[in-house]
PDB file of C-alpha atoms in Angstrom:
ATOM      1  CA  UNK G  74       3.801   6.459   2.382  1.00  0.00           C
ATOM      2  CA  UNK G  75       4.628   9.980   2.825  1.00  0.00           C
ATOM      3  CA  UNK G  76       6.700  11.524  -0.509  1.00  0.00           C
ATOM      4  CA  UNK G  77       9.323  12.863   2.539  1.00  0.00           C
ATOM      5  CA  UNK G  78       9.710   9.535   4.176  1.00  0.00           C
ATOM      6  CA  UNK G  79      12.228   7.139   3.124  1.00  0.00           C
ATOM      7  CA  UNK G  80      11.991   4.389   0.884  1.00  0.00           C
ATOM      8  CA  UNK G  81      11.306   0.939   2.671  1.00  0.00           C
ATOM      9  CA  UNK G  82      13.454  -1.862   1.183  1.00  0.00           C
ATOM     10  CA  UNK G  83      12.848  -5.664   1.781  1.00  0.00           C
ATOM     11  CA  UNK G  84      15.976  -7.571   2.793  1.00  0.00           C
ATOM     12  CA  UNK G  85      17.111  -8.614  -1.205  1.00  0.00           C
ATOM     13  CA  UNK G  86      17.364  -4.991  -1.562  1.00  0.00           C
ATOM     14  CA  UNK G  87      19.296  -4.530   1.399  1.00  0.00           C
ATOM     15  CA  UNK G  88      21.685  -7.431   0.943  1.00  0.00           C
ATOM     16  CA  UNK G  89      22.492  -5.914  -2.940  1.00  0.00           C
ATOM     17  CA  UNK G  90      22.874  -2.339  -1.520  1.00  0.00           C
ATOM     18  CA  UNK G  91      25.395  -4.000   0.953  1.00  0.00           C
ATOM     19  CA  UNK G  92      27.332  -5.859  -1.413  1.00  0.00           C
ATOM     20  CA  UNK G  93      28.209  -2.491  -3.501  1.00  0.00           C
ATOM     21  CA  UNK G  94      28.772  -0.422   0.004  1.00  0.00           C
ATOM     22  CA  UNK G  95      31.215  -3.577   0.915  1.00  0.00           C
ATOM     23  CA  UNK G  96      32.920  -2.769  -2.173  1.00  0.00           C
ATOM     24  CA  UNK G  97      33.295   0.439  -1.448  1.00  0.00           C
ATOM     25  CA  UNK G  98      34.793  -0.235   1.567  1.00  0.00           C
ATOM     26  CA  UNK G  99      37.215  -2.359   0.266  1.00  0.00           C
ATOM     27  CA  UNK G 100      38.363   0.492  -2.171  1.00  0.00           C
ATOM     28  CA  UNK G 101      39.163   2.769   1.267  1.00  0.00           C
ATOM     29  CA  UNK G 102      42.764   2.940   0.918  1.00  0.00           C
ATOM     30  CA  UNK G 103      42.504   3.956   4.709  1.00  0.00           C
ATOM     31  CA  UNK G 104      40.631   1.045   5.746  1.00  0.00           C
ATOM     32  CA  UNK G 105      42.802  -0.955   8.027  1.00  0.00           C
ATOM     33  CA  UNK G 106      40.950  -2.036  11.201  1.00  0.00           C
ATOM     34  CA  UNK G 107      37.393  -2.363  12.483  1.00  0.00           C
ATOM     35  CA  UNK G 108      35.828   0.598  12.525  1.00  0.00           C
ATOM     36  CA  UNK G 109      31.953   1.664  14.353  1.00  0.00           C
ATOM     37  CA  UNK G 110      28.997   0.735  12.369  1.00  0.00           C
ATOM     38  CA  UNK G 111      25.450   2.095  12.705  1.00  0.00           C
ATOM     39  CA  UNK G 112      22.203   0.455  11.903  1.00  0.00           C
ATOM     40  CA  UNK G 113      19.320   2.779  11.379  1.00  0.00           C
ATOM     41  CA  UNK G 114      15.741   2.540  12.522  1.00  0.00           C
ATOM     42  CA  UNK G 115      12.401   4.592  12.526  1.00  0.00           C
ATOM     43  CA  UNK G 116       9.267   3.472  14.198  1.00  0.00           C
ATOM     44  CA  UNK G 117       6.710   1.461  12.592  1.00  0.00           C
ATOM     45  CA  UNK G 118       4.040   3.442  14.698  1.00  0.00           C
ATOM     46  CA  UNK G 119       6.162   6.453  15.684  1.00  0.00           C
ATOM     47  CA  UNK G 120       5.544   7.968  19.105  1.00  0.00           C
ATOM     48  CA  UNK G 121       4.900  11.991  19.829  1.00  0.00           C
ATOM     49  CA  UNK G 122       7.681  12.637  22.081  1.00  0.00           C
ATOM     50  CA  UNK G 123       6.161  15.622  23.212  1.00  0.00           C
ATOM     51  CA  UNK G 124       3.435  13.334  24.839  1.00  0.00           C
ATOM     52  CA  UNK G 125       5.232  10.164  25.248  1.00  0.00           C
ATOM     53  CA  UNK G 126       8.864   9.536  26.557  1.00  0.00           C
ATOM     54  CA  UNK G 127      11.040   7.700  23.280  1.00  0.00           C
ATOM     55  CA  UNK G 128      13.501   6.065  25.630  1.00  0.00           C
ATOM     56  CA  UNK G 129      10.784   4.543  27.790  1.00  0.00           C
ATOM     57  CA  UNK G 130       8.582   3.721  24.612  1.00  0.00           C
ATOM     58  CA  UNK G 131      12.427   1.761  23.390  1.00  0.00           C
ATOM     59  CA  UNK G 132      14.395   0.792  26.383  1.00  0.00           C
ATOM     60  CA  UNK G 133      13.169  -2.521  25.797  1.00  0.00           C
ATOM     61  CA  UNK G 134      14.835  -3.413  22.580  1.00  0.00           C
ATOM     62  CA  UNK G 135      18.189  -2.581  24.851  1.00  0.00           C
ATOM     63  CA  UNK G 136      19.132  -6.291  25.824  1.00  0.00           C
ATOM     64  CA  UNK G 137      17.054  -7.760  22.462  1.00  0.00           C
ATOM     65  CA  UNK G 138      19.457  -6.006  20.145  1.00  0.00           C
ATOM     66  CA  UNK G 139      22.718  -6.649  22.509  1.00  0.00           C
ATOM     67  CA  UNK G 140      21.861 -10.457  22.267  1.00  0.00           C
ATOM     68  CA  UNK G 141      22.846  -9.951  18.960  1.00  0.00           C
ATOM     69  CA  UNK G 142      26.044  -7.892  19.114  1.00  0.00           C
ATOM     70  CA  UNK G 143      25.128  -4.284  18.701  1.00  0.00           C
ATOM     71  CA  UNK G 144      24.400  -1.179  21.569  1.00  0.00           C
ATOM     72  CA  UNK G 145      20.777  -0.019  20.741  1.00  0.00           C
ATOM     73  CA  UNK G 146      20.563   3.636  21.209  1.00  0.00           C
ATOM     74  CA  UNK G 147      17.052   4.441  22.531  1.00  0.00           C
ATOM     75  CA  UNK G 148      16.757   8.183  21.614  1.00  0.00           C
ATOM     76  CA  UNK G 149      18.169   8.057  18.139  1.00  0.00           C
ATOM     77  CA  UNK G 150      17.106   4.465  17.318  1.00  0.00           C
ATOM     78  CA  UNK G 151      20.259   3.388  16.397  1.00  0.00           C
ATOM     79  CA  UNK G 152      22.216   0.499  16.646  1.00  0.00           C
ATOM     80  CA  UNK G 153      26.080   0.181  17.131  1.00  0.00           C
ATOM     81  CA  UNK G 154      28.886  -2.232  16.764  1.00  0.00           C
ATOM     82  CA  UNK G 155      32.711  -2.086  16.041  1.00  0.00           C
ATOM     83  CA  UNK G 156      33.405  -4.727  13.094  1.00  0.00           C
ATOM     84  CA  UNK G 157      35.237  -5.475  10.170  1.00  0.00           C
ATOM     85  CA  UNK G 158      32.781  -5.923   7.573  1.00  0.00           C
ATOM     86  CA  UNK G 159      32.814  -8.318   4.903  1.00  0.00           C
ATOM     87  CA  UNK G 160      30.059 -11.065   3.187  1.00  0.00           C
ATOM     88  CA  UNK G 161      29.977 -13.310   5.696  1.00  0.00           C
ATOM     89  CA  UNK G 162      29.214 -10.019   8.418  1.00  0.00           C
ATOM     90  CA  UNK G 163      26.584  -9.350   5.586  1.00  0.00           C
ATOM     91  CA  UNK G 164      24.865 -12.100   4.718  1.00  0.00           C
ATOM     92  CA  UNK G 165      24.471 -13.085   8.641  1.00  0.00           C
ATOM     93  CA  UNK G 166      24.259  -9.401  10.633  1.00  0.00           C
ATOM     94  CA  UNK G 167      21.720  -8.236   8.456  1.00  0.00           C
ATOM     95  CA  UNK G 168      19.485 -10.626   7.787  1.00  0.00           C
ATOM     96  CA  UNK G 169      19.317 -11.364  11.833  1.00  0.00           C
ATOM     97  CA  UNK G 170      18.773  -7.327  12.496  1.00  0.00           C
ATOM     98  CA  UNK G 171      16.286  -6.983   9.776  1.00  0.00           C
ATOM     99  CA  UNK G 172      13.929  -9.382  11.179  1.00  0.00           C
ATOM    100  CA  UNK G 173      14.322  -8.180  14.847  1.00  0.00           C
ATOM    101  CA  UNK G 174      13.588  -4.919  13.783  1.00  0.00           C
ATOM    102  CA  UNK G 175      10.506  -6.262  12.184  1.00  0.00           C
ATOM    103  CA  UNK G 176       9.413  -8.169  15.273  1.00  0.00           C
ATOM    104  CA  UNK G 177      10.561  -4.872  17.150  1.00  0.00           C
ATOM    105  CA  UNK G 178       7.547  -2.842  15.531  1.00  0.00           C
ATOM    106  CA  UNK G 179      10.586  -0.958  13.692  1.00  0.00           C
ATOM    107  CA  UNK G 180      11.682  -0.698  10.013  1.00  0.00           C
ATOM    108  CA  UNK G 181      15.591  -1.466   9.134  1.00  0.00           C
ATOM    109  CA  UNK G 182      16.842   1.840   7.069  1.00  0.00           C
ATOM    110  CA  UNK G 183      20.307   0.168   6.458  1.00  0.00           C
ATOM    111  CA  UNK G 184      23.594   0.432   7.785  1.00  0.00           C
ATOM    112  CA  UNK G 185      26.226   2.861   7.543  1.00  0.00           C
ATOM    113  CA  UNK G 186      30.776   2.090   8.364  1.00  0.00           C
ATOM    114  CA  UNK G 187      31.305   4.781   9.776  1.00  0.00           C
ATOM    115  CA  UNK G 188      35.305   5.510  10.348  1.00  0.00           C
ATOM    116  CA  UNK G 189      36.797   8.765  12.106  1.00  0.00           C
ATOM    117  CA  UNK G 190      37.048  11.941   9.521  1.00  0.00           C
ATOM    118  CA  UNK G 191      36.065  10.749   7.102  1.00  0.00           C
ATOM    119  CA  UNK G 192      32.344   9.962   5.332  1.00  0.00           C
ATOM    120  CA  UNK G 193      30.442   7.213   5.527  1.00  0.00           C
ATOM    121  CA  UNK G 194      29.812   4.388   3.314  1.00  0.00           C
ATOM    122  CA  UNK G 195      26.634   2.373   3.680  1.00  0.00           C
ATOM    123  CA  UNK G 196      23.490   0.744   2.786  1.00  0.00           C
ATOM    124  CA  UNK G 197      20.440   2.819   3.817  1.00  0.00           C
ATOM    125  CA  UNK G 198      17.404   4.577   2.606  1.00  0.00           C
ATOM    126  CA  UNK G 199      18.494   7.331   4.303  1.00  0.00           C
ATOM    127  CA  UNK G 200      21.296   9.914   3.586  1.00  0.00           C
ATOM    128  CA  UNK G 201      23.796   9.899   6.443  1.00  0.00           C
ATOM    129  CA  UNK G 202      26.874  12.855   6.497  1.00  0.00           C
ATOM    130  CA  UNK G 203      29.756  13.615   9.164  1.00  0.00           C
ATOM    131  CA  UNK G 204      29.179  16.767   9.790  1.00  0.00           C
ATOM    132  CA  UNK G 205      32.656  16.609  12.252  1.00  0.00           C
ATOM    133  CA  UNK G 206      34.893  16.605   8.721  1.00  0.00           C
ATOM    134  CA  UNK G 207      35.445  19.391   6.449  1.00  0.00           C
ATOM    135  CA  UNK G 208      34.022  17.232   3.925  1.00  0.00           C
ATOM    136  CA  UNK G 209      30.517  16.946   5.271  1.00  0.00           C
ATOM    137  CA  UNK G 210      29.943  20.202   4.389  1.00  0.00           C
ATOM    138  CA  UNK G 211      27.931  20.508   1.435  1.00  0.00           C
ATOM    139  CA  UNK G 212      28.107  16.607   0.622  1.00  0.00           C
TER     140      UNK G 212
END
C-alpha cells in the first residue's frame, strides 16, 4: 500500500470506530432528526478516467446499493441515506455495506453523519471537512 493511501480497516475496526462516532453523535446538542449520511468508497482496481468513463465503469452498483437503502453516487463513489443512527443502524448497515462493497470490487472507507453547517462526525479512514461552514476552514 501506498504511504498516501488510506488505511484499510476490516469490519471489527469499523464497527469500534462507529461505536465512538455514535457517541459523538449523541453528544450533538443539535442533533434532533435524521440527518444525510455518506458511505465512502475507492476502487479496488481504480480506473484512469482519462481513458475510461467512472460512471460507466460504476453505474452498475446503482440498483445493488439501493436494494439496500442508500443512493450510490457513481462519480464520487459515494453512498447516501437520510437516517437516525444508532447500534442497531450500526451493527446491521454496516456490516451489509461492507461486504457489498467487497463483492463490488470496492473497499468500505467508513461513514460519515453529515448534518447542515456544521462538521461531520464519522467512522472512516479518510478525513472528511464541510468546506460550506466557517468552521471547515482550517479544521
Amino acid at each position: 500500500m501506498d504511504t498516501n493511501e488510506p488505511p484499510s480497516w476490516n469490519l471489527d475496526e469499523h464497527l469500534s470506530a462507529g461505536e465512538v462516532a455514535l457517541s459523538r453523535i449523541d453528544a450533538d446538542y443539535l442533533h434532533t432528526t435524521p440527518e444525510p449520511i455518506c458511505h465512502h468508497f475507492s476502487a479496488v482496481n481504480p480506473v484512469d478516467p482519462m481513458t475510461v468513463s467512472v460512471e460507466a465503469t460504476y453505474r452498475h452498483l446503482c440498483l445493488p446499493f439501493l436494494s439496500f437503502g442508500v443512493e450510490f453516487l457513481v462519480d464520487r463513489l459515494e453512498a447516501w441515506e437520510t437516517t437516525n443512527p444508532d447500534r442497531q443502524w450500526l451493527m446491521t448497515r454496516i456490516p451489509a455495506i461492507f461486504a457489498a462493497a467487497s463483492s463490488f470490487g470496492l473497499y468500505y472507507q467508513g461513514w460519515t453523519w453529515e448534518p447542515r453547517n456544521r462538521q461531520p462526525i464519522g467512522a472512516t479512514t479518510i478525513r472528511v471537512i464541510n468546506k460550506r461552514t466557517a468552521s471547515g476552514k482550517g479544521s
